[in-house]
PDB file of C-alpha atoms in Angstrom:
ATOM      1  CA  UNK A   1      -0.254  -0.257  -0.198  1.00 40.00           C
ATOM      2  CA  UNK A   2       1.363   2.923  -1.117  1.00 45.00           C
ATOM      3  CA  UNK A   3       0.455   6.422   1.626  1.00 44.00           C
ATOM      4  CA  UNK A   4       0.021   9.701   2.818  1.00 51.00           C
ATOM      5  CA  UNK A   5      -1.661  10.191  -0.716  1.00 50.00           C
ATOM      6  CA  UNK A   6      -5.462  10.772  -0.395  1.00 48.00           C
ATOM      7  CA  UNK A   7      -4.789  14.505   1.963  1.00 45.00           C
ATOM      8  CA  UNK A   8      -4.143  15.499  -2.357  1.00 53.00           C
ATOM      9  CA  UNK A   9      -6.934  13.882  -4.019  1.00 53.00           C
ATOM     10  CA  UNK A  10     -10.664  13.775  -2.758  1.00 66.00           C
ATOM     11  CA  UNK A  11     -11.567  14.442  -6.080  1.00 81.00           C
ATOM     12  CA  UNK A  12      -9.196  13.178  -8.388  1.00 93.00           C
ATOM     13  CA  UNK A  13      -9.641  10.870 -10.915  1.00 94.00           C
ATOM     14  CA  UNK A  14     -13.576  11.208 -12.006  1.00 93.00           C
ATOM     15  CA  UNK A  15     -13.884  11.741 -16.251  1.00 93.00           C
ATOM     16  CA  UNK A  16     -16.509  12.984 -17.687  1.00 90.00           C
ATOM     17  CA  UNK A  17     -18.483   9.851 -18.928  1.00 74.00           C
ATOM     18  CA  UNK A  18     -21.704  11.071 -20.052  1.00 58.00           C
ATOM     19  CA  UNK A  19     -22.429   9.278 -22.945  1.00 46.00           C
ATOM     20  CA  UNK A  20     -20.431   5.644 -24.330  1.00 41.00           C
ATOM     21  CA  UNK A  21     -16.715   5.926 -25.144  1.00 41.00           C
ATOM     22  CA  UNK A  22     -15.392   4.489 -28.767  1.00 37.00           C
ATOM     23  CA  UNK A  23     -12.055   2.325 -27.977  1.00 38.00           C
ATOM     24  CA  UNK A  24      -9.721   0.965 -30.232  1.00 43.00           C
ATOM     25  CA  UNK A  25      -7.999   4.665 -31.093  1.00 54.00           C
ATOM     26  CA  UNK A  26     -10.908   6.923 -31.334  1.00 60.00           C
ATOM     27  CA  UNK A  27     -11.119  10.430 -30.609  1.00 66.00           C
ATOM     28  CA  UNK A  28     -12.891  10.939 -27.424  1.00 72.00           C
ATOM     29  CA  UNK A  29     -15.841  13.586 -25.811  1.00 83.00           C
ATOM     30  CA  UNK A  30     -14.325  16.404 -25.460  1.00 85.00           C
ATOM     31  CA  UNK A  31     -13.171  16.862 -21.726  1.00 88.00           C
ATOM     32  CA  UNK A  32     -13.779  13.359 -20.524  1.00 91.00           C
ATOM     33  CA  UNK A  33     -10.648  12.901 -19.635  1.00 94.00           C
ATOM     34  CA  UNK A  34      -9.990  16.805 -17.382  1.00 94.00           C
ATOM     35  CA  UNK A  35      -6.259  15.860 -16.637  1.00 96.00           C
ATOM     36  CA  UNK A  36      -5.168  15.458 -20.020  1.00 94.00           C
ATOM     37  CA  UNK A  37      -2.834  18.807 -20.686  1.00 94.00           C
ATOM     38  CA  UNK A  38      -0.449  19.496 -23.412  1.00 93.00           C
ATOM     39  CA  UNK A  39       3.090  20.199 -22.720  1.00 94.00           C
ATOM     40  CA  UNK A  40       4.985  23.231 -24.861  1.00 92.00           C
ATOM     41  CA  UNK A  41       8.088  23.781 -24.376  1.00 90.00           C
ATOM     42  CA  UNK A  42      10.175  25.245 -27.551  1.00 87.00           C
ATOM     43  CA  UNK A  43       8.522  23.887 -30.400  1.00 80.00           C
ATOM     44  CA  UNK A  44       7.876  20.901 -29.447  1.00 83.00           C
ATOM     45  CA  UNK A  45       4.452  18.756 -27.915  1.00 87.00           C
ATOM     46  CA  UNK A  46       4.273  16.617 -25.664  1.00 91.00           C
ATOM     47  CA  UNK A  47       1.225  15.445 -23.104  1.00 93.00           C
ATOM     48  CA  UNK A  48       0.929  15.517 -19.225  1.00 96.00           C
ATOM     49  CA  UNK A  49      -1.562  14.426 -16.729  1.00 97.00           C
ATOM     50  CA  UNK A  50      -2.459  17.457 -14.145  1.00 97.00           C
ATOM     51  CA  UNK A  51      -2.220  15.470 -10.545  1.00 97.00           C
ATOM     52  CA  UNK A  52      -2.698  18.138  -8.126  1.00 95.00           C
ATOM     53  CA  UNK A  53      -4.197  21.886  -8.691  1.00 94.00           C
ATOM     54  CA  UNK A  54      -0.684  23.423  -9.688  1.00 96.00           C
ATOM     55  CA  UNK A  55       1.615  20.206 -10.550  1.00 97.00           C
ATOM     56  CA  UNK A  56       1.630  18.130 -13.857  1.00 98.00           C
ATOM     57  CA  UNK A  57       2.913  14.877 -14.278  1.00 98.00           C
ATOM     58  CA  UNK A  58       5.385  14.287 -17.298  1.00 96.00           C
ATOM     59  CA  UNK A  59       8.292  12.844 -18.963  1.00 92.00           C
ATOM     60  CA  UNK A  60      11.396  13.652 -18.669  1.00 92.00           C
ATOM     61  CA  UNK A  61      12.578  13.987 -22.151  1.00 90.00           C
ATOM     62  CA  UNK A  62       9.778  16.157 -22.316  1.00 92.00           C
ATOM     63  CA  UNK A  63      11.023  19.209 -20.218  1.00 93.00           C
ATOM     64  CA  UNK A  64      14.982  18.335 -20.174  1.00 89.00           C
ATOM     65  CA  UNK A  65      17.219  21.571 -21.362  1.00 88.00           C
ATOM     66  CA  UNK A  66      13.827  23.464 -22.722  1.00 89.00           C
ATOM     67  CA  UNK A  67      12.780  27.083 -22.547  1.00 87.00           C
ATOM     68  CA  UNK A  68       9.287  27.733 -22.520  1.00 90.00           C
ATOM     69  CA  UNK A  69       7.418  25.908 -21.493  1.00 96.00           C
ATOM     70  CA  UNK A  70       3.801  26.363 -20.500  1.00 95.00           C
ATOM     71  CA  UNK A  71       0.862  23.569 -20.177  1.00 96.00           C
ATOM     72  CA  UNK A  72      -2.460  23.718 -21.850  1.00 93.00           C
ATOM     73  CA  UNK A  73      -5.512  22.879 -19.660  1.00 93.00           C
ATOM     74  CA  UNK A  74      -9.091  21.782 -20.310  1.00 90.00           C
ATOM     75  CA  UNK A  75      -7.635  20.793 -24.346  1.00 87.00           C
ATOM     76  CA  UNK A  76      -9.303  19.320 -26.965  1.00 82.00           C
ATOM     77  CA  UNK A  77      -7.708  20.283 -30.401  1.00 82.00           C
ATOM     78  CA  UNK A  78      -4.507  20.888 -29.697  1.00 76.00           C
ATOM     79  CA  UNK A  79      -4.623  23.029 -31.494  1.00 76.00           C
ATOM     80  CA  UNK A  80      -6.535  25.642 -29.379  1.00 76.00           C
ATOM     81  CA  UNK A  81      -6.030  24.895 -25.637  1.00 67.00           C
ATOM     82  CA  UNK A  82      -7.957  26.326 -23.242  1.00 70.00           C
ATOM     83  CA  UNK A  83      -5.188  28.386 -21.567  1.00 88.00           C
ATOM     84  CA  UNK A  84      -1.549  27.983 -21.539  1.00 92.00           C
ATOM     85  CA  UNK A  85      -0.104  28.478 -17.974  1.00 95.00           C
ATOM     86  CA  UNK A  86       3.637  28.976 -17.812  1.00 96.00           C
ATOM     87  CA  UNK A  87       5.803  26.492 -15.623  1.00 97.00           C
ATOM     88  CA  UNK A  88       7.111  28.382 -12.569  1.00 96.00           C
ATOM     89  CA  UNK A  89       9.367  25.420 -12.117  1.00 96.00           C
ATOM     90  CA  UNK A  90      10.280  21.879 -13.479  1.00 97.00           C
ATOM     91  CA  UNK A  91      11.693  19.319 -11.459  1.00 97.00           C
ATOM     92  CA  UNK A  92      13.111  16.160 -13.050  1.00 95.00           C
ATOM     93  CA  UNK A  93      13.757  13.167 -11.970  1.00 92.00           C
ATOM     94  CA  UNK A  94      17.834  13.011 -10.398  1.00 91.00           C
ATOM     95  CA  UNK A  95      18.373   9.783 -12.040  1.00 87.00           C
ATOM     96  CA  UNK A  96      17.508  10.409 -15.271  1.00 86.00           C
ATOM     97  CA  UNK A  97      20.625  12.876 -15.956  1.00 73.00           C
ATOM     98  CA  UNK A  98      22.439   9.242 -15.402  1.00 58.00           C
ATOM     99  CA  UNK A  99      20.079   7.073 -17.112  1.00 61.00           C
ATOM    100  CA  UNK A 100      17.072   7.582 -19.549  1.00 63.00           C
ATOM    101  CA  UNK A 101      15.180   4.863 -17.206  1.00 73.00           C
ATOM    102  CA  UNK A 102      13.672   6.960 -15.286  1.00 84.00           C
ATOM    103  CA  UNK A 103      12.253   9.331 -17.336  1.00 87.00           C
ATOM    104  CA  UNK A 104       9.936  11.159 -15.441  1.00 92.00           C
ATOM    105  CA  UNK A 105       9.393  14.360 -14.320  1.00 96.00           C
ATOM    106  CA  UNK A 106       6.815  17.467 -12.428  1.00 98.00           C
ATOM    107  CA  UNK A 107       6.020  21.123 -13.794  1.00 98.00           C
ATOM    108  CA  UNK A 108       4.961  23.531 -11.094  1.00 97.00           C
ATOM    109  CA  UNK A 109       2.332  25.702 -12.958  1.00 97.00           C
ATOM    110  CA  UNK A 110       3.183  29.679 -12.089  1.00 95.00           C
ATOM    111  CA  UNK A 111      -1.121  29.268  -9.866  1.00 92.00           C
ATOM    112  CA  UNK A 112      -3.095  26.710  -8.953  1.00 93.00           C
ATOM    113  CA  UNK A 113      -6.098  26.174 -11.213  1.00 93.00           C
ATOM    114  CA  UNK A 114      -9.833  26.278 -10.533  1.00 92.00           C
ATOM    115  CA  UNK A 115     -10.995  22.380 -10.769  1.00 92.00           C
ATOM    116  CA  UNK A 116     -14.414  22.227 -12.655  1.00 91.00           C
ATOM    117  CA  UNK A 117     -15.911  19.560 -14.981  1.00 90.00           C
ATOM    118  CA  UNK A 118     -13.147  20.364 -17.390  1.00 91.00           C
ATOM    119  CA  UNK A 119     -10.247  20.458 -15.000  1.00 93.00           C
ATOM    120  CA  UNK A 120      -9.384  17.710 -12.769  1.00 95.00           C
ATOM    121  CA  UNK A 121      -6.607  15.837 -11.207  1.00 96.00           C
ATOM    122  CA  UNK A 122      -5.868  12.324 -11.966  1.00 96.00           C
ATOM    123  CA  UNK A 123      -4.872  10.088  -9.065  1.00 95.00           C
ATOM    124  CA  UNK A 124      -1.550   8.451  -8.078  1.00 93.00           C
ATOM    125  CA  UNK A 125      -1.679   5.369  -6.997  1.00 88.00           C
ATOM    126  CA  UNK A 126      -2.057   3.949  -4.032  1.00 78.00           C
ATOM    127  CA  UNK A 127      -2.509   0.193  -4.647  1.00 71.00           C
ATOM    128  CA  UNK A 128       0.273  -2.335  -6.440  1.00 66.00           C
ATOM    129  CA  UNK A 129      -2.577  -4.172  -7.885  1.00 66.00           C
ATOM    130  CA  UNK A 130      -3.574  -1.305 -10.553  1.00 67.00           C
ATOM    131  CA  UNK A 131      -0.448  -2.701 -12.793  1.00 67.00           C
ATOM    132  CA  UNK A 132      -0.563  -6.179 -11.996  1.00 68.00           C
ATOM    133  CA  UNK A 133      -0.096  -7.833 -15.874  1.00 67.00           C
ATOM    134  CA  UNK A 134      -3.496  -8.876 -17.630  1.00 69.00           C
ATOM    135  CA  UNK A 135      -5.280  -5.646 -16.209  1.00 77.00           C
ATOM    136  CA  UNK A 136      -6.405  -3.093 -19.034  1.00 80.00           C
ATOM    137  CA  UNK A 137      -5.163   0.678 -18.729  1.00 86.00           C
ATOM    138  CA  UNK A 138      -5.922   3.112 -21.136  1.00 88.00           C
ATOM    139  CA  UNK A 139      -3.460   5.301 -22.638  1.00 85.00           C
ATOM    140  CA  UNK A 140      -4.632   8.696 -24.375  1.00 86.00           C
ATOM    141  CA  UNK A 141      -3.012  11.335 -26.131  1.00 85.00           C
ATOM    142  CA  UNK A 142      -2.226  13.312 -29.208  1.00 84.00           C
ATOM    143  CA  UNK A 143       0.352  11.897 -30.947  1.00 76.00           C
ATOM    144  CA  UNK A 144       0.713   9.606 -33.876  1.00 69.00           C
ATOM    145  CA  UNK A 145      -2.044   7.648 -35.320  1.00 64.00           C
ATOM    146  CA  UNK A 146       0.241   5.859 -37.575  1.00 64.00           C
ATOM    147  CA  UNK A 147       3.736   4.292 -36.612  1.00 59.00           C
ATOM    148  CA  UNK A 148       6.660   6.356 -38.350  1.00 62.00           C
ATOM    149  CA  UNK A 149       4.282   9.163 -39.708  1.00 64.00           C
ATOM    150  CA  UNK A 150       5.244  12.287 -37.752  1.00 64.00           C
ATOM    151  CA  UNK A 151       2.661  14.150 -39.523  1.00 66.00           C
ATOM    152  CA  UNK A 152      -0.084  11.863 -38.113  1.00 65.00           C
ATOM    153  CA  UNK A 153      -0.375  13.427 -34.728  1.00 70.00           C
ATOM    154  CA  UNK A 154      -4.193  13.890 -33.945  1.00 78.00           C
ATOM    155  CA  UNK A 155      -5.612  16.665 -33.715  1.00 79.00           C
ATOM    156  CA  UNK A 156      -7.767  15.899 -31.390  1.00 85.00           C
ATOM    157  CA  UNK A 157      -7.733  14.113 -28.102  1.00 86.00           C
ATOM    158  CA  UNK A 158      -8.023  10.180 -28.516  1.00 85.00           C
ATOM    159  CA  UNK A 159      -7.730   7.003 -26.458  1.00 84.00           C
ATOM    160  CA  UNK A 160      -6.727   3.214 -27.070  1.00 81.00           C
ATOM    161  CA  UNK A 161      -7.518   0.258 -24.328  1.00 82.00           C
ATOM    162  CA  UNK A 162      -4.420  -1.700 -23.993  1.00 79.00           C
ATOM    163  CA  UNK A 163      -3.220  -4.452 -21.638  1.00 75.00           C
ATOM    164  CA  UNK A 164      -0.430  -4.826 -19.464  1.00 76.00           C
ATOM    165  CA  UNK A 165       2.075  -7.712 -20.144  1.00 67.00           C
ATOM    166  CA  UNK A 166       4.024  -9.571 -18.590  1.00 65.00           C
ATOM    167  CA  UNK A 167       7.978  -8.791 -19.306  1.00 57.00           C
ATOM    168  CA  UNK A 168       8.921 -12.605 -19.652  1.00 55.00           C
ATOM    169  CA  UNK A 169       6.624 -12.982 -22.078  1.00 54.00           C
ATOM    170  CA  UNK A 170       7.990  -9.487 -24.164  1.00 50.00           C
ATOM    171  CA  UNK A 171      11.259 -11.539 -24.134  1.00 47.00           C
ATOM    172  CA  UNK A 172       9.845 -14.830 -25.100  1.00 46.00           C
ATOM    173  CA  UNK A 173       7.852 -13.705 -28.498  1.00 47.00           C
ATOM    174  CA  UNK A 174      10.344 -10.772 -29.573  1.00 48.00           C
ATOM    175  CA  UNK A 175      14.274 -12.245 -28.340  1.00 48.00           C
ATOM    176  CA  UNK A 176      14.697  -9.023 -26.893  1.00 47.00           C
ATOM    177  CA  UNK A 177      16.544  -7.920 -23.585  1.00 44.00           C
ATOM    178  CA  UNK A 178      14.403  -5.915 -20.826  1.00 42.00           C
ATOM    179  CA  UNK A 179      16.387  -6.623 -18.086  1.00 33.00           C
ATOM    180  CA  UNK A 180      17.808  -2.892 -17.929  1.00 30.00           C
ATOM    181  CA  UNK A 181      14.485  -1.583 -18.885  1.00 29.00           C
ATOM    182  CA  UNK A 182      12.219  -3.600 -16.629  1.00 28.00           C
ATOM    183  CA  UNK A 183      14.215  -4.324 -13.062  1.00 21.00           C
ATOM    184  CA  UNK A 184      16.068  -0.679 -13.179  1.00 22.00           C
ATOM    185  CA  UNK A 185      13.107   1.191 -14.497  1.00 27.00           C
ATOM    186  CA  UNK A 186      10.030  -1.065 -13.531  1.00 36.00           C
ATOM    187  CA  UNK A 187       8.684  -0.407 -16.992  1.00 45.00           C
ATOM    188  CA  UNK A 188       5.054  -1.548 -18.242  1.00 52.00           C
ATOM    189  CA  UNK A 189       4.749  -3.436 -21.008  1.00 48.00           C
ATOM    190  CA  UNK A 190       1.429  -3.125 -22.859  1.00 47.00           C
ATOM    191  CA  UNK A 191      -0.199  -4.516 -26.285  1.00 43.00           C
ATOM    192  CA  UNK A 192      -3.855  -3.572 -28.009  1.00 36.00           C
ATOM    193  CA  UNK A 193      -6.464  -5.470 -26.999  1.00 35.00           C
ATOM    194  CA  UNK A 194      -9.244  -3.670 -27.851  1.00 34.00           C
ATOM    195  CA  UNK A 195      -9.148  -3.700 -31.522  1.00 32.00           C
ATOM    196  CA  UNK A 196      -7.040  -6.664 -33.547  1.00 29.00           C
ATOM    197  CA  UNK A 197      -6.725  -3.995 -36.497  1.00 29.00           C
ATOM    198  CA  UNK A 198      -4.263  -1.495 -34.809  1.00 33.00           C
ATOM    199  CA  UNK A 199      -2.625  -4.262 -33.266  1.00 33.00           C
ATOM    200  CA  UNK A 200      -1.656  -5.515 -36.573  1.00 30.00           C
ATOM    201  CA  UNK A 201      -0.512  -2.379 -37.531  1.00 33.00           C
ATOM    202  CA  UNK A 202       1.696  -2.658 -34.299  1.00 33.00           C
ATOM    203  CA  UNK A 203       0.374   1.258 -32.800  1.00 37.00           C
ATOM    204  CA  UNK A 204       0.382  -0.428 -29.165  1.00 42.00           C
ATOM    205  CA  UNK A 205       1.084   2.462 -27.119  1.00 47.00           C
ATOM    206  CA  UNK A 206       1.934   4.940 -30.076  1.00 48.00           C
ATOM    207  CA  UNK A 207      -1.253   6.685 -29.570  1.00 44.00           C
ATOM    208  CA  UNK A 208      -0.385   8.381 -26.649  1.00 47.00           C
ATOM    209  CA  UNK A 209       2.183  11.646 -26.975  1.00 75.00           C
ATOM    210  CA  UNK A 210       5.535  11.281 -24.994  1.00 87.00           C
ATOM    211  CA  UNK A 211       4.406  12.029 -21.374  1.00 92.00           C
ATOM    212  CA  UNK A 212       1.150  11.595 -22.021  1.00 92.00           C
ATOM    213  CA  UNK A 213      -0.132   9.350 -18.887  1.00 92.00           C
ATOM    214  CA  UNK A 214      -1.136   5.832 -18.972  1.00 89.00           C
ATOM    215  CA  UNK A 215      -4.165   5.342 -16.399  1.00 92.00           C
ATOM    216  CA  UNK A 216      -6.741   2.595 -14.944  1.00 91.00           C
ATOM    217  CA  UNK A 217      -9.671   2.721 -13.177  1.00 90.00           C
ATOM    218  CA  UNK A 218      -9.801   1.202 -10.054  1.00 88.00           C
ATOM    219  CA  UNK A 219     -12.792   0.103  -7.377  1.00 84.00           C
ATOM    220  CA  UNK A 220     -13.668   3.237  -6.531  1.00 84.00           C
ATOM    221  CA  UNK A 221     -14.118   4.303  -9.996  1.00 89.00           C
ATOM    222  CA  UNK A 222     -11.933   6.563 -10.258  1.00 93.00           C
ATOM    223  CA  UNK A 223      -8.976   6.467 -12.718  1.00 94.00           C
ATOM    224  CA  UNK A 224      -5.128   6.120 -11.625  1.00 94.00           C
ATOM    225  CA  UNK A 225      -2.082   7.241 -13.605  1.00 93.00           C
ATOM    226  CA  UNK A 226       0.253   3.525 -13.217  1.00 90.00           C
ATOM    227  CA  UNK A 227       2.597   4.800 -16.275  1.00 88.00           C
ATOM    228  CA  UNK A 228       4.334   7.706 -17.640  1.00 88.00           C
ATOM    229  CA  UNK A 229       4.437   7.292 -21.608  1.00 85.00           C
ATOM    230  CA  UNK A 230       8.370   6.968 -22.338  1.00 79.00           C
ATOM    231  CA  UNK A 231       9.920   5.459 -25.127  1.00 60.00           C
ATOM    232  CA  UNK A 232       8.804   2.935 -27.835  1.00 49.00           C
ATOM    233  CA  UNK A 233      10.981  -0.073 -27.893  1.00 48.00           C
ATOM    234  CA  UNK A 234      12.593  -0.746 -31.347  1.00 46.00           C
ATOM    235  CA  UNK A 235      11.287  -4.689 -31.994  1.00 45.00           C
ATOM    236  CA  UNK A 236      11.564  -7.337 -34.913  1.00 37.00           C
ATOM    237  CA  UNK A 237       8.393  -7.963 -34.639  1.00 41.00           C
ATOM    238  CA  UNK A 238       5.914  -4.432 -34.835  1.00 39.00           C
ATOM    239  CA  UNK A 239       3.022  -6.830 -35.063  1.00 34.00           C
ATOM    240  CA  UNK A 240       3.514  -7.059 -31.612  1.00 44.00           C
ATOM    241  CA  UNK A 241       2.536  -3.559 -30.635  1.00 48.00           C
ATOM    242  CA  UNK A 242       4.611  -2.718 -27.466  1.00 54.00           C
ATOM    243  CA  UNK A 243       5.463   0.648 -25.493  1.00 66.00           C
ATOM    244  CA  UNK A 244       8.049   1.239 -22.844  1.00 74.00           C
ATOM    245  CA  UNK A 245       6.294   3.070 -19.474  1.00 79.00           C
ATOM    246  CA  UNK A 246       7.392   4.742 -16.482  1.00 82.00           C
ATOM    247  CA  UNK A 247       6.423   3.025 -13.584  1.00 84.00           C
ATOM    248  CA  UNK A 248       5.121   5.922 -11.886  1.00 88.00           C
ATOM    249  CA  UNK A 249       4.712   3.456  -8.051  1.00 86.00           C
ATOM    250  CA  UNK A 250       8.211   3.410  -8.278  1.00 84.00           C
ATOM    251  CA  UNK A 251       9.456   6.906  -8.374  1.00 88.00           C
ATOM    252  CA  UNK A 252       5.673   8.025  -5.746  1.00 90.00           C
ATOM    253  CA  UNK A 253       8.053   8.830  -2.921  1.00 91.00           C
ATOM    254  CA  UNK A 254       9.931  11.335  -5.529  1.00 93.00           C
ATOM    255  CA  UNK A 255       6.708  13.261  -6.338  1.00 95.00           C
ATOM    256  CA  UNK A 256       5.022  12.775  -3.380  1.00 94.00           C
ATOM    257  CA  UNK A 257       8.250  14.804  -1.675  1.00 94.00           C
ATOM    258  CA  UNK A 258       8.187  17.102  -4.687  1.00 96.00           C
ATOM    259  CA  UNK A 259       4.600  17.971  -4.806  1.00 94.00           C
ATOM    260  CA  UNK A 260       4.019  18.827  -1.184  1.00 90.00           C
ATOM    261  CA  UNK A 261       4.383  22.824  -1.692  1.00 85.00           C
ATOM    262  CA  UNK A 262       1.452  22.910  -4.164  1.00 75.00           C
ATOM    263  CA  UNK A 263      -2.676  23.636  -3.214  1.00 52.00           C
ATOM    264  CA  UNK A 264      -4.550  20.461  -2.114  1.00 55.00           C
ATOM    265  CA  UNK A 265      -7.374  19.872  -4.763  1.00 45.00           C
ATOM    266  CA  UNK A 266      -9.715  19.929  -1.884  1.00 41.00           C
ATOM    267  CA  UNK A 267      -9.328  23.725  -0.629  1.00 44.00           C
ATOM    268  CA  UNK A 268     -11.037  26.527  -1.901  1.00 38.00           C
ATOM    269  CA  UNK A 269     -10.262  27.504  -5.998  1.00 42.00           C
ATOM    270  CA  UNK A 270      -9.010  30.810  -4.324  1.00 40.00           C
ATOM    271  CA  UNK A 271      -6.177  31.500  -7.287  1.00 42.00           C
ATOM    272  CA  UNK A 272      -6.651  31.298 -10.769  1.00 42.00           C
ATOM    273  CA  UNK A 273      -3.487  30.339 -12.906  1.00 46.00           C
ATOM    274  CA  UNK A 274      -2.162  33.218 -14.818  1.00 44.00           C
ATOM    275  CA  UNK A 275      -3.169  32.540 -18.825  1.00 40.00           C
ATOM    276  CA  UNK A 276      -0.651  33.424 -21.005  1.00 43.00           C
ATOM    277  CA  UNK A 277      -1.860  35.842 -24.064  1.00 35.00           C
ATOM    278  CA  UNK A 278       0.504  33.524 -26.807  1.00 39.00           C
ATOM    279  CA  UNK A 279       0.299  30.468 -27.438  1.00 38.00           C
ATOM    280  CA  UNK A 280       4.021  28.503 -26.891  1.00 37.00           C
TER     281      UNK A 280
END
């Protein structure tokens, strides 16, 4: 059990599921996942997840050695973010500078966002059973819809249903050595199970931008983040659709230590975050 998390998250992980969804890499209803954000750095675009009113979880490579970092809130159409909030502090996992296996970072916003139907936080994992092999998870983002085609980024937020795989299964199926990735980083390896056509294309977790969250629903009906989109494995059998995610539970203590200066979600919406006048 992971402790000292609930204090921040009395209203986290609630999706806006008013209508039925279409899985298999389809556009989701606007603001269905209100924790999804876009991360703008220089001319690059990544995804991320709002985990407190003032902190965003993303991938380290999205913000390392980058300037002009801002976060798009309440985004469905990535070309029309509801507002862009400048970053005040970027916290990169200290081990990332030594190895790419710790591809995780936190962005502190210049002000606390107002929680609403369109803006809500994603819960941190408090139960390791959330990431067991065989369980299902959701990857969402604005990333490539066609493998290897950088011009196929989606304008609208999309989602895909994935299945957590056992590392030994990947080693057996593909003949790749995952010892370092699995043991050192605790990465999650998944394949698409919701749509066989998508699986044959080898899309796997490519649906999400770098930094976008991998999340799953717990028994309480709330969604919890279990992974951060990192890199896609180079594989001899692209039909497997395998992707690599940084395991959030491994880094939960580091995350908690670095967000304690944030404003808890249950506090009054007393300060609106500044809105950038120009897109970054």
